[in-house]
PDB file of N, CA, C and O and ligand atoms in Angstrom:
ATOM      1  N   UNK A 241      72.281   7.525 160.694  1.00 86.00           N
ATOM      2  CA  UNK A 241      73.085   7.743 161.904  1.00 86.00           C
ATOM      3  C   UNK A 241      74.068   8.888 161.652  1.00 86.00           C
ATOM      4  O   UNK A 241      74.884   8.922 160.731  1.00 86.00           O
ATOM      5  N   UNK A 242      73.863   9.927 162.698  1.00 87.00           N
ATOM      6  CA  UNK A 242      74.977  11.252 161.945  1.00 87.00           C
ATOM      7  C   UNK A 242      76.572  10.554 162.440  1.00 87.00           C
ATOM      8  O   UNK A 242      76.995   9.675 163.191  1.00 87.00           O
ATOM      9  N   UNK A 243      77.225  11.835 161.243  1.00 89.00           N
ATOM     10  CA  UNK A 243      78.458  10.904 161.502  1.00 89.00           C
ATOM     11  C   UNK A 243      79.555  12.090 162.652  1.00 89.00           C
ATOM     12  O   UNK A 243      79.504  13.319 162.623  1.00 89.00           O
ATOM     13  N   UNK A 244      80.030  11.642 163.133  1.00 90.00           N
ATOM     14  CA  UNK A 244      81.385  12.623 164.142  1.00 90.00           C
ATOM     15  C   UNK A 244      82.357  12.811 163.570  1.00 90.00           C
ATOM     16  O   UNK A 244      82.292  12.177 162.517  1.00 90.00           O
ATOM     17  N   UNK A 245      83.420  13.426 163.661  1.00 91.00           N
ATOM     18  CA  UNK A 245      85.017  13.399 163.180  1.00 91.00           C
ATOM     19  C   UNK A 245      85.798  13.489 164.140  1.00 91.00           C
ATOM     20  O   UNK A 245      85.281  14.040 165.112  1.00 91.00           O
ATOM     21  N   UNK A 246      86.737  13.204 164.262  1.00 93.00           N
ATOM     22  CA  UNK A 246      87.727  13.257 165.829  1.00 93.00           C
ATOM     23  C   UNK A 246      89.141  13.334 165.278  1.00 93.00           C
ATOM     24  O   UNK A 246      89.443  12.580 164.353  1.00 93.00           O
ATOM     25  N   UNK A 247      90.073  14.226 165.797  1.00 94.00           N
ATOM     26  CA  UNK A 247      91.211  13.755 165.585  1.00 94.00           C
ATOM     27  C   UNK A 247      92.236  13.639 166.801  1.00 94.00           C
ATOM     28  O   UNK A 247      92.255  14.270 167.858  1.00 94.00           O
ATOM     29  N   UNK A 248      93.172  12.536 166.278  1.00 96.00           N
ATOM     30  CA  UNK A 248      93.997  11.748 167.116  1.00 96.00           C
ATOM     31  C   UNK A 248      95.222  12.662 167.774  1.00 96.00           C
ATOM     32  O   UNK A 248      96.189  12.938 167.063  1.00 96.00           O
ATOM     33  N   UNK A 249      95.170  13.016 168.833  1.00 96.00           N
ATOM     34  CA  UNK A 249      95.923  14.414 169.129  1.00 96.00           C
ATOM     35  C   UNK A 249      97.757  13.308 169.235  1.00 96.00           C
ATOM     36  O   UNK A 249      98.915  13.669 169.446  1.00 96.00           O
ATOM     37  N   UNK A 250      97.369  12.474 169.068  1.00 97.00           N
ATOM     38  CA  UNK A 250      98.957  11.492 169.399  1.00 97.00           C
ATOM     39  C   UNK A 250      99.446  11.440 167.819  1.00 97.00           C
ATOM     40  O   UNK A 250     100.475  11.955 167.383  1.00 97.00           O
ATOM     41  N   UNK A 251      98.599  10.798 167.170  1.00 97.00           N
ATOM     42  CA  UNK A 251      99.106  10.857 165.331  1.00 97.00           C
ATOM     43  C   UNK A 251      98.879  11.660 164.626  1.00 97.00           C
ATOM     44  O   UNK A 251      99.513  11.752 163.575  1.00 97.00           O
ATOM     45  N   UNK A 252      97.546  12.832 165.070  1.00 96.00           N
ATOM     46  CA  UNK A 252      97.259  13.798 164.571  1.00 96.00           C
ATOM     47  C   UNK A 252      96.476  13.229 163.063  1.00 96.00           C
ATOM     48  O   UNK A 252      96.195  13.995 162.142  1.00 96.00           O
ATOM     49  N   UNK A 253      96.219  11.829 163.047  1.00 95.00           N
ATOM     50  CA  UNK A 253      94.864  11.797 162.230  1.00 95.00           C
ATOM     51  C   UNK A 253      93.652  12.268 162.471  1.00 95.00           C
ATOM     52  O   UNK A 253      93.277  12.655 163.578  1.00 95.00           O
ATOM     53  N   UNK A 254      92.837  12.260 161.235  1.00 94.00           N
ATOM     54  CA  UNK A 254      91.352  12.672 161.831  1.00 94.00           C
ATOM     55  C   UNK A 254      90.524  11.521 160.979  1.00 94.00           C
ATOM     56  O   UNK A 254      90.773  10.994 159.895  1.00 94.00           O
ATOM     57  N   UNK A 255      89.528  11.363 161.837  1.00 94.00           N
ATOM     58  CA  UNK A 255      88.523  10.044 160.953  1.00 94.00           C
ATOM     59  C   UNK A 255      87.647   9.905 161.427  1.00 94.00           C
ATOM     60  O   UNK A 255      87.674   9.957 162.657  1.00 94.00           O
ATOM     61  N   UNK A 256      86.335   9.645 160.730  1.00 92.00           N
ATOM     62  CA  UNK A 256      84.963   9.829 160.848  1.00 92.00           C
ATOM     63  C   UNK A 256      84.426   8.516 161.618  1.00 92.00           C
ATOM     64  O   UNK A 256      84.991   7.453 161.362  1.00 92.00           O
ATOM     65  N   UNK A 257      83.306   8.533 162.601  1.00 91.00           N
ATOM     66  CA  UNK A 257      82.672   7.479 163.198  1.00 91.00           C
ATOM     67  C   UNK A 257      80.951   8.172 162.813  1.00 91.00           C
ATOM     68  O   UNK A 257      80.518   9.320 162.722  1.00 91.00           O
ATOM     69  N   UNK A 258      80.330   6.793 162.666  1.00 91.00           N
ATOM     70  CA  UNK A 258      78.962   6.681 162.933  1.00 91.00           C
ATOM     71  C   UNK A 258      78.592   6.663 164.042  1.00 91.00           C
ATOM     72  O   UNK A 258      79.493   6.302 164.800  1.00 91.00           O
ATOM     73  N   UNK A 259      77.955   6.816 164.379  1.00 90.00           N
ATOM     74  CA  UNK A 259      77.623   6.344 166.036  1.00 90.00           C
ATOM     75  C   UNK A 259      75.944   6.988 166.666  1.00 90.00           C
ATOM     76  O   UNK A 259      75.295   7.797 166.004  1.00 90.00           O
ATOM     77  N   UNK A 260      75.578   6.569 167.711  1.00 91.00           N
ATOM     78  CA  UNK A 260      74.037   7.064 167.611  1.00 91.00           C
ATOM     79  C   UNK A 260      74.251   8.551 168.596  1.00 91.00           C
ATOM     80  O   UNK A 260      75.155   8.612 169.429  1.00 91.00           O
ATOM     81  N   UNK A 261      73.474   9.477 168.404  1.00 87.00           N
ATOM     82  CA  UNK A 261      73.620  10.560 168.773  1.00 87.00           C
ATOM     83  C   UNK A 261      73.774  10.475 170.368  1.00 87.00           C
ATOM     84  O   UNK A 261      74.021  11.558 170.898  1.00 87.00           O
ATOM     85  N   UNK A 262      73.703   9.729 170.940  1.00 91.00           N
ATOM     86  CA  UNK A 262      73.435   9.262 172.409  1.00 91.00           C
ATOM     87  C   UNK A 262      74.892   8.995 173.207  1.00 91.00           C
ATOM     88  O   UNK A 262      75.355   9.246 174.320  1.00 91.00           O
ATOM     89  N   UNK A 263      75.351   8.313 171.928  1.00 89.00           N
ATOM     90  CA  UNK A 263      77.128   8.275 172.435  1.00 89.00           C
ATOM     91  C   UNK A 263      78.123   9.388 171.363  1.00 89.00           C
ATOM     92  O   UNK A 263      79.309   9.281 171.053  1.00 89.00           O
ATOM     93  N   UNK A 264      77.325  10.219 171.056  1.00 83.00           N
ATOM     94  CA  UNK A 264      78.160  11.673 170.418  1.00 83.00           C
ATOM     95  C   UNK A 264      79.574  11.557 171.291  1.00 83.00           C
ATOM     96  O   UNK A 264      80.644  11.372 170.712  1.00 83.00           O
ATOM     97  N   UNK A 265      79.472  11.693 172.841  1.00 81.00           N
ATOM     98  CA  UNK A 265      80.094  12.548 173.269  1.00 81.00           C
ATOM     99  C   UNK A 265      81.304  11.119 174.470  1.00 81.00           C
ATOM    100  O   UNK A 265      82.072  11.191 175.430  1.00 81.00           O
ATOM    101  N   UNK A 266      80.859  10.262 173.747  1.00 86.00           N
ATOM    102  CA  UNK A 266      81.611   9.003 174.106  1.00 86.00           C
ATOM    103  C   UNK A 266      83.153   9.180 173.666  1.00 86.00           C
ATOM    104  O   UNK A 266      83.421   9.906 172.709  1.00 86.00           O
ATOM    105  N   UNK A 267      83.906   8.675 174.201  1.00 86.00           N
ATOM    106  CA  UNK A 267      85.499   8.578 173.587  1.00 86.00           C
ATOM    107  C   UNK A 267      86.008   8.048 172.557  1.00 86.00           C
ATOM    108  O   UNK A 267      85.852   6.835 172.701  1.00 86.00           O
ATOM    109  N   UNK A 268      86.458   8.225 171.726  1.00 92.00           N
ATOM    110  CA  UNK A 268      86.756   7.478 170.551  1.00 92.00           C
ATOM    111  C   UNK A 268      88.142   7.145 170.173  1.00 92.00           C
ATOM    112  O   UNK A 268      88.766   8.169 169.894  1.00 92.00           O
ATOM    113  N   UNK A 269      88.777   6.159 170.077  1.00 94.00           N
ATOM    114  CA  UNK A 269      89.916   5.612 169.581  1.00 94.00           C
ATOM    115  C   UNK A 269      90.508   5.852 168.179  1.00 94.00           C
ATOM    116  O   UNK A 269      89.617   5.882 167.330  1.00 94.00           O
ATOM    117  N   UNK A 270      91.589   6.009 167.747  1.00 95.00           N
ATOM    118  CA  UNK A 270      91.532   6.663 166.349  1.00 95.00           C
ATOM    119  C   UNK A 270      92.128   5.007 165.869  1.00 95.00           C
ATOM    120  O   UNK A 270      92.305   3.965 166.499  1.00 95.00           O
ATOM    121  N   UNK A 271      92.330   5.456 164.287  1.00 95.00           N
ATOM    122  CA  UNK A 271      92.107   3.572 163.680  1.00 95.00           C
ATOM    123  C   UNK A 271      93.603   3.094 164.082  1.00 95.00           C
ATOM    124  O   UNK A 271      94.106   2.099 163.558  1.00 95.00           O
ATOM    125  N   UNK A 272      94.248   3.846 165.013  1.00 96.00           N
ATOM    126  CA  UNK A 272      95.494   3.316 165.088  1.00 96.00           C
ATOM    127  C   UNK A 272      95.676   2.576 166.657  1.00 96.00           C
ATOM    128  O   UNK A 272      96.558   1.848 167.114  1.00 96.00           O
ATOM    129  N   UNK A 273      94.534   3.074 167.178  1.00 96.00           N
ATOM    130  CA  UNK A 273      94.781   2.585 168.632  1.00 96.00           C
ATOM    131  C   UNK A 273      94.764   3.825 169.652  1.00 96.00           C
ATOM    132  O   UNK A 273      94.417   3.607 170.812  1.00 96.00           O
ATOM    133  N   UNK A 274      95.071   4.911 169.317  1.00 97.00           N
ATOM    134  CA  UNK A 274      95.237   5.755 170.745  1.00 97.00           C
ATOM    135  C   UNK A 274      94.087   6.518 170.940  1.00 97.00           C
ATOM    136  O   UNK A 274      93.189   6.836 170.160  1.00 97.00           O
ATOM    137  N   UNK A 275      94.302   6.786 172.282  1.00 95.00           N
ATOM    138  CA  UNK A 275      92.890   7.329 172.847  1.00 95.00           C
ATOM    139  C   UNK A 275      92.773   8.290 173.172  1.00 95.00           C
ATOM    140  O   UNK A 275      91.757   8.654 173.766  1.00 95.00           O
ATOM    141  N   UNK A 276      94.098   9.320 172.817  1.00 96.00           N
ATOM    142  CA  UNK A 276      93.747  10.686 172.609  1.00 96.00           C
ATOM    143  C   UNK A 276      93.086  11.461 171.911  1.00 96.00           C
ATOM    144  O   UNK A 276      93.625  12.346 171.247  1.00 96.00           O
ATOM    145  N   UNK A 277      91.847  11.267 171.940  1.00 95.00           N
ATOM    146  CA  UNK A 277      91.394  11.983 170.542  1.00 95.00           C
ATOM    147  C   UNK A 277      90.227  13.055 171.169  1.00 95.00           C
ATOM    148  O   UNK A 277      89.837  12.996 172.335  1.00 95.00           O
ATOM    149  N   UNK A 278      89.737  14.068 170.146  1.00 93.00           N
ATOM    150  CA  UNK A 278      89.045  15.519 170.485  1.00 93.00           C
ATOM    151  C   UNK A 278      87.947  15.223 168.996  1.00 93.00           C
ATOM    152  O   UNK A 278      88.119  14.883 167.826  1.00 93.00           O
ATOM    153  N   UNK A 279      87.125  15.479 169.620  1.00 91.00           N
ATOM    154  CA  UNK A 279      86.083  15.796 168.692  1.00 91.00           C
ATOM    155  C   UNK A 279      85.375  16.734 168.355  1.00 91.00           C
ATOM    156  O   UNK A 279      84.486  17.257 169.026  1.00 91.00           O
ATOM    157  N   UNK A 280      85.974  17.209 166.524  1.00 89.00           N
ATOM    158  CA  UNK A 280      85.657  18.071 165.950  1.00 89.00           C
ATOM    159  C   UNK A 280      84.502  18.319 165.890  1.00 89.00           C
ATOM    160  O   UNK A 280      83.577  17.509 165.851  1.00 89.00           O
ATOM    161  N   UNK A 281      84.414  20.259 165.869  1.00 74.00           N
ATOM    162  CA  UNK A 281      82.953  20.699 165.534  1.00 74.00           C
ATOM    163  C   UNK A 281      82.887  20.768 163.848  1.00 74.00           C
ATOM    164  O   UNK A 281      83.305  21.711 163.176  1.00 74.00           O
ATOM    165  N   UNK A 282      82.257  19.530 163.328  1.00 63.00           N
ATOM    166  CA  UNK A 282      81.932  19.297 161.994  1.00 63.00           C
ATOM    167  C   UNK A 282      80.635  19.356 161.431  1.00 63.00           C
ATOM    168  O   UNK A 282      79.891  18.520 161.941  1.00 63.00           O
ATOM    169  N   UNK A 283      80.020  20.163 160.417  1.00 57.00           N
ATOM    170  CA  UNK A 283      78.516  19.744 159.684  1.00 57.00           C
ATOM    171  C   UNK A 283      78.079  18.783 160.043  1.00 57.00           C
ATOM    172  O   UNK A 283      78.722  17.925 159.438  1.00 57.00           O
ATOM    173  N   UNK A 284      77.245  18.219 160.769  1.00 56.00           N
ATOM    174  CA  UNK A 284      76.421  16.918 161.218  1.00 56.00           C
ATOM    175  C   UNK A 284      75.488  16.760 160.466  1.00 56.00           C
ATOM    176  O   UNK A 284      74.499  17.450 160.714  1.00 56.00           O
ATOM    177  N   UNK A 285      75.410  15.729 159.160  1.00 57.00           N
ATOM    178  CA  UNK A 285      74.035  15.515 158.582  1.00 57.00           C
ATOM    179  C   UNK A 285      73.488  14.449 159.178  1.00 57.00           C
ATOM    180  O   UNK A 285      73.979  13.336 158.995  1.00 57.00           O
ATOM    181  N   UNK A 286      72.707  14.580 159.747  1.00 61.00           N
ATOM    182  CA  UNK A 286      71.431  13.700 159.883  1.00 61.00           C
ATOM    183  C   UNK A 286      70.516  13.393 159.066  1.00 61.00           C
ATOM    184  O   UNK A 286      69.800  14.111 158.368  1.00 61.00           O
ATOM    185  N   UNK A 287      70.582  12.087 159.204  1.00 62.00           N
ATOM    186  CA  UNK A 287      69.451  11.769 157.959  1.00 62.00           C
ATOM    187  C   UNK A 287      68.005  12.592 158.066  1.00 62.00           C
ATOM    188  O   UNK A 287      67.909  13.336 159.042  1.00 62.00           O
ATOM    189  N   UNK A 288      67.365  12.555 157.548  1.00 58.00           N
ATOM    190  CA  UNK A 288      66.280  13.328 157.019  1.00 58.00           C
ATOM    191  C   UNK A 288      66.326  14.519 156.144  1.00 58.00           C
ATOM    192  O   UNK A 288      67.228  14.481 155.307  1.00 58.00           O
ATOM    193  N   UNK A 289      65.496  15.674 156.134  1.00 55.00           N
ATOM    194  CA  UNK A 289      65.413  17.254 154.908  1.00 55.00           C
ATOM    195  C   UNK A 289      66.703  17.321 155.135  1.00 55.00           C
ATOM    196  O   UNK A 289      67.092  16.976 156.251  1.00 55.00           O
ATOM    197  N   UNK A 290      67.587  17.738 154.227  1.00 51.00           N
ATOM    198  CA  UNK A 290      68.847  17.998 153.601  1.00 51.00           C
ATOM    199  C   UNK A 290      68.438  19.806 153.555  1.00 51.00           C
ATOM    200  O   UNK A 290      69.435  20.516 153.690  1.00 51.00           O
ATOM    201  N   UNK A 291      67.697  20.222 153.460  1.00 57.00           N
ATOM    202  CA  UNK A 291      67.306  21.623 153.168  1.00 57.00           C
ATOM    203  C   UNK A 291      66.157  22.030 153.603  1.00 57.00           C
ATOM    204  O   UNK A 291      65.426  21.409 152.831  1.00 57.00           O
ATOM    205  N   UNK A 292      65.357  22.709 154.377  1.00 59.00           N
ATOM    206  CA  UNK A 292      64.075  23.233 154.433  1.00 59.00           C
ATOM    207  C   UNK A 292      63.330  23.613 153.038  1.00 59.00           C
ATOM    208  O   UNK A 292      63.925  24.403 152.305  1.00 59.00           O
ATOM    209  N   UNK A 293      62.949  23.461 152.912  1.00 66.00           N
ATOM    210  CA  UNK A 293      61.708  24.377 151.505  1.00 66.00           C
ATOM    211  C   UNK A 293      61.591  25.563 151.710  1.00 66.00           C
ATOM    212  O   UNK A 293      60.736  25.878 152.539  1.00 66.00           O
ATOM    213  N   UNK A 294      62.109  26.277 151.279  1.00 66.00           N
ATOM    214  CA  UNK A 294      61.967  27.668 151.642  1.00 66.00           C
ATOM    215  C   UNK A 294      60.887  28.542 150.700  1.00 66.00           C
ATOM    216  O   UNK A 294      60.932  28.973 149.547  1.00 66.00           O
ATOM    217  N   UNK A 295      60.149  28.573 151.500  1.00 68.00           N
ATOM    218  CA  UNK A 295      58.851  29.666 151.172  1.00 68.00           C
ATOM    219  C   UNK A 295      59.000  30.890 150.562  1.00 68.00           C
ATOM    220  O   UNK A 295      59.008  32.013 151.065  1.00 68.00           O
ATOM    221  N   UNK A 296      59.181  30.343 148.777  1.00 65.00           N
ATOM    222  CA  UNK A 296      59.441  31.613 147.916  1.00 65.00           C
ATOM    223  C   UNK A 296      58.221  32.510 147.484  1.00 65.00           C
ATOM    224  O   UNK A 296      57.129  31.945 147.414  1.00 65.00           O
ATOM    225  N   UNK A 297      58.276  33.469 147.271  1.00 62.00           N
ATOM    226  CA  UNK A 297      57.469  34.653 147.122  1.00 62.00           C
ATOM    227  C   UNK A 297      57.079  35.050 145.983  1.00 62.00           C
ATOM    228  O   UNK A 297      56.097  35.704 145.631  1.00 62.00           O
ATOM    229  N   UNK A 298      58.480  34.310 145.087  1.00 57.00           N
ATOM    230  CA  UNK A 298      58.566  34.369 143.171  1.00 57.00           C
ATOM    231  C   UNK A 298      58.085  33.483 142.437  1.00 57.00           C
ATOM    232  O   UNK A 298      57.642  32.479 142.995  1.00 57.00           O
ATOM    233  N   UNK A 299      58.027  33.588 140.940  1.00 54.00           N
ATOM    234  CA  UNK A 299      58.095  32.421 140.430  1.00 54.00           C
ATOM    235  C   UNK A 299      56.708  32.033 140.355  1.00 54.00           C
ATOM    236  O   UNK A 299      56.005  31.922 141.359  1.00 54.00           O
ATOM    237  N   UNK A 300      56.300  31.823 139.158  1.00 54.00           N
ATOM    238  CA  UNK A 300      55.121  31.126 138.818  1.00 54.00           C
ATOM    239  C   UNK A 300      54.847  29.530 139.493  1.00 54.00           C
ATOM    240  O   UNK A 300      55.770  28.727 139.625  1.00 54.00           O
ATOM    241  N   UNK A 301      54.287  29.414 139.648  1.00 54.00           N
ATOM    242  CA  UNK A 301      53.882  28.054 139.961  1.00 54.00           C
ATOM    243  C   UNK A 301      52.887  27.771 141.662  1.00 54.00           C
ATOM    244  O   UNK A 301      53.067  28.189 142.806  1.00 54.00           O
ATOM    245  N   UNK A 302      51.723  26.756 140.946  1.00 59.00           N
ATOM    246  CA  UNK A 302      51.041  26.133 142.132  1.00 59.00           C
ATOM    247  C   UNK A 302      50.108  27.363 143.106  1.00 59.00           C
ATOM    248  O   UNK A 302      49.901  28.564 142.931  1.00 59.00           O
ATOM    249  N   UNK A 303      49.778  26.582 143.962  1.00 64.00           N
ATOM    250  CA  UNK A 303      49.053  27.540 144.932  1.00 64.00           C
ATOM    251  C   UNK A 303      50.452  27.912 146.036  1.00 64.00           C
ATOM    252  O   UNK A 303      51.568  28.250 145.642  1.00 64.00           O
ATOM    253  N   UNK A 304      50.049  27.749 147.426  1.00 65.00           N
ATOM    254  CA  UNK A 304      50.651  28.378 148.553  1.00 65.00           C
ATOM    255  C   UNK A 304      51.903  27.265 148.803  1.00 65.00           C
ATOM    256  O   UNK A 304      52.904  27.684 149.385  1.00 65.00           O
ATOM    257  N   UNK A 305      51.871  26.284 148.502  1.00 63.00           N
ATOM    258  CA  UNK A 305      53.219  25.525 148.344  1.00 63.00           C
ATOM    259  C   UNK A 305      53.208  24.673 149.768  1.00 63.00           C
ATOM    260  O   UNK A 305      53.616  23.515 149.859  1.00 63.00           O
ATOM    261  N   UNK A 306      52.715  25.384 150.763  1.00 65.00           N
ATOM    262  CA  UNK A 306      53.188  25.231 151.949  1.00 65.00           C
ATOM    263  C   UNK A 306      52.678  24.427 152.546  1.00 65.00           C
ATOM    264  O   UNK A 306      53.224  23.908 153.519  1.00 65.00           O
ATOM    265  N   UNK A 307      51.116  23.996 151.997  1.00 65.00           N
ATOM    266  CA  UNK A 307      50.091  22.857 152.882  1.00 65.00           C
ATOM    267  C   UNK A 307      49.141  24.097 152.990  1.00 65.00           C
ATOM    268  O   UNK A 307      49.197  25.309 152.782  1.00 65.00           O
ATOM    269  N   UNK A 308      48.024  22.940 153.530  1.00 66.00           N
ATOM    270  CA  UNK A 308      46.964  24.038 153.929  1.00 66.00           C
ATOM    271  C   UNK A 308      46.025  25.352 152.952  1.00 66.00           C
ATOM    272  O   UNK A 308      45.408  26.340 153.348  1.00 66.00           O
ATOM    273  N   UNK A 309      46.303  24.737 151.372  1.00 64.00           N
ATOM    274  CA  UNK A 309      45.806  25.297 150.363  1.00 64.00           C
ATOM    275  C   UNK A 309      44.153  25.353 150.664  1.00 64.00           C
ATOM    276  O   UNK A 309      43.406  26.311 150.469  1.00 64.00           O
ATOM    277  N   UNK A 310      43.789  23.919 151.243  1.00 62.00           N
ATOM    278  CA  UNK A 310      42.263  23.107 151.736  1.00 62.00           C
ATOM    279  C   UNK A 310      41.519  24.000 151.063  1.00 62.00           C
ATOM    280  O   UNK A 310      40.292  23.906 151.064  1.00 62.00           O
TER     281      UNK A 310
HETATM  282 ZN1  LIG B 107      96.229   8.032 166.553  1.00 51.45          ZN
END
């Protein structure tokens, strides 16, 4: 579940929620209670590839790397 960050424009905390991408853009309460809060544009990892494979050109090793060697 990616995670959000928001901060509390009343206490001026900031703190992370899980939440499903569906209610991204839902309101969020900060852990103190108020409901002023703005949600930061933060790195969103989503679970899954952490990195693409990037199709190197160097380097010894294997056939085409990529699939589709057949
Ligand atoms: Zn607050």
């Amino acid at each position: 579940m990616p995670r959000y960050e928001f901060r509390c424009r009343t206490c001026g905390d900031t703190f992370e929620l899980s939440r499903p991408m569906a209610e991204s853009s839902d309101p969020a309460s900060c852990p103190a209670g108020h409901d002023d809060t703005v949600k930061l544009l933060s790195a969103v990892a989503v679970g899954g590839s952490a990195a693409a494979p990037a199709p190197s050109g160097g380097g010894g090793g294997g056939c085409c790397g990529g699939g589709g060697c057949g």
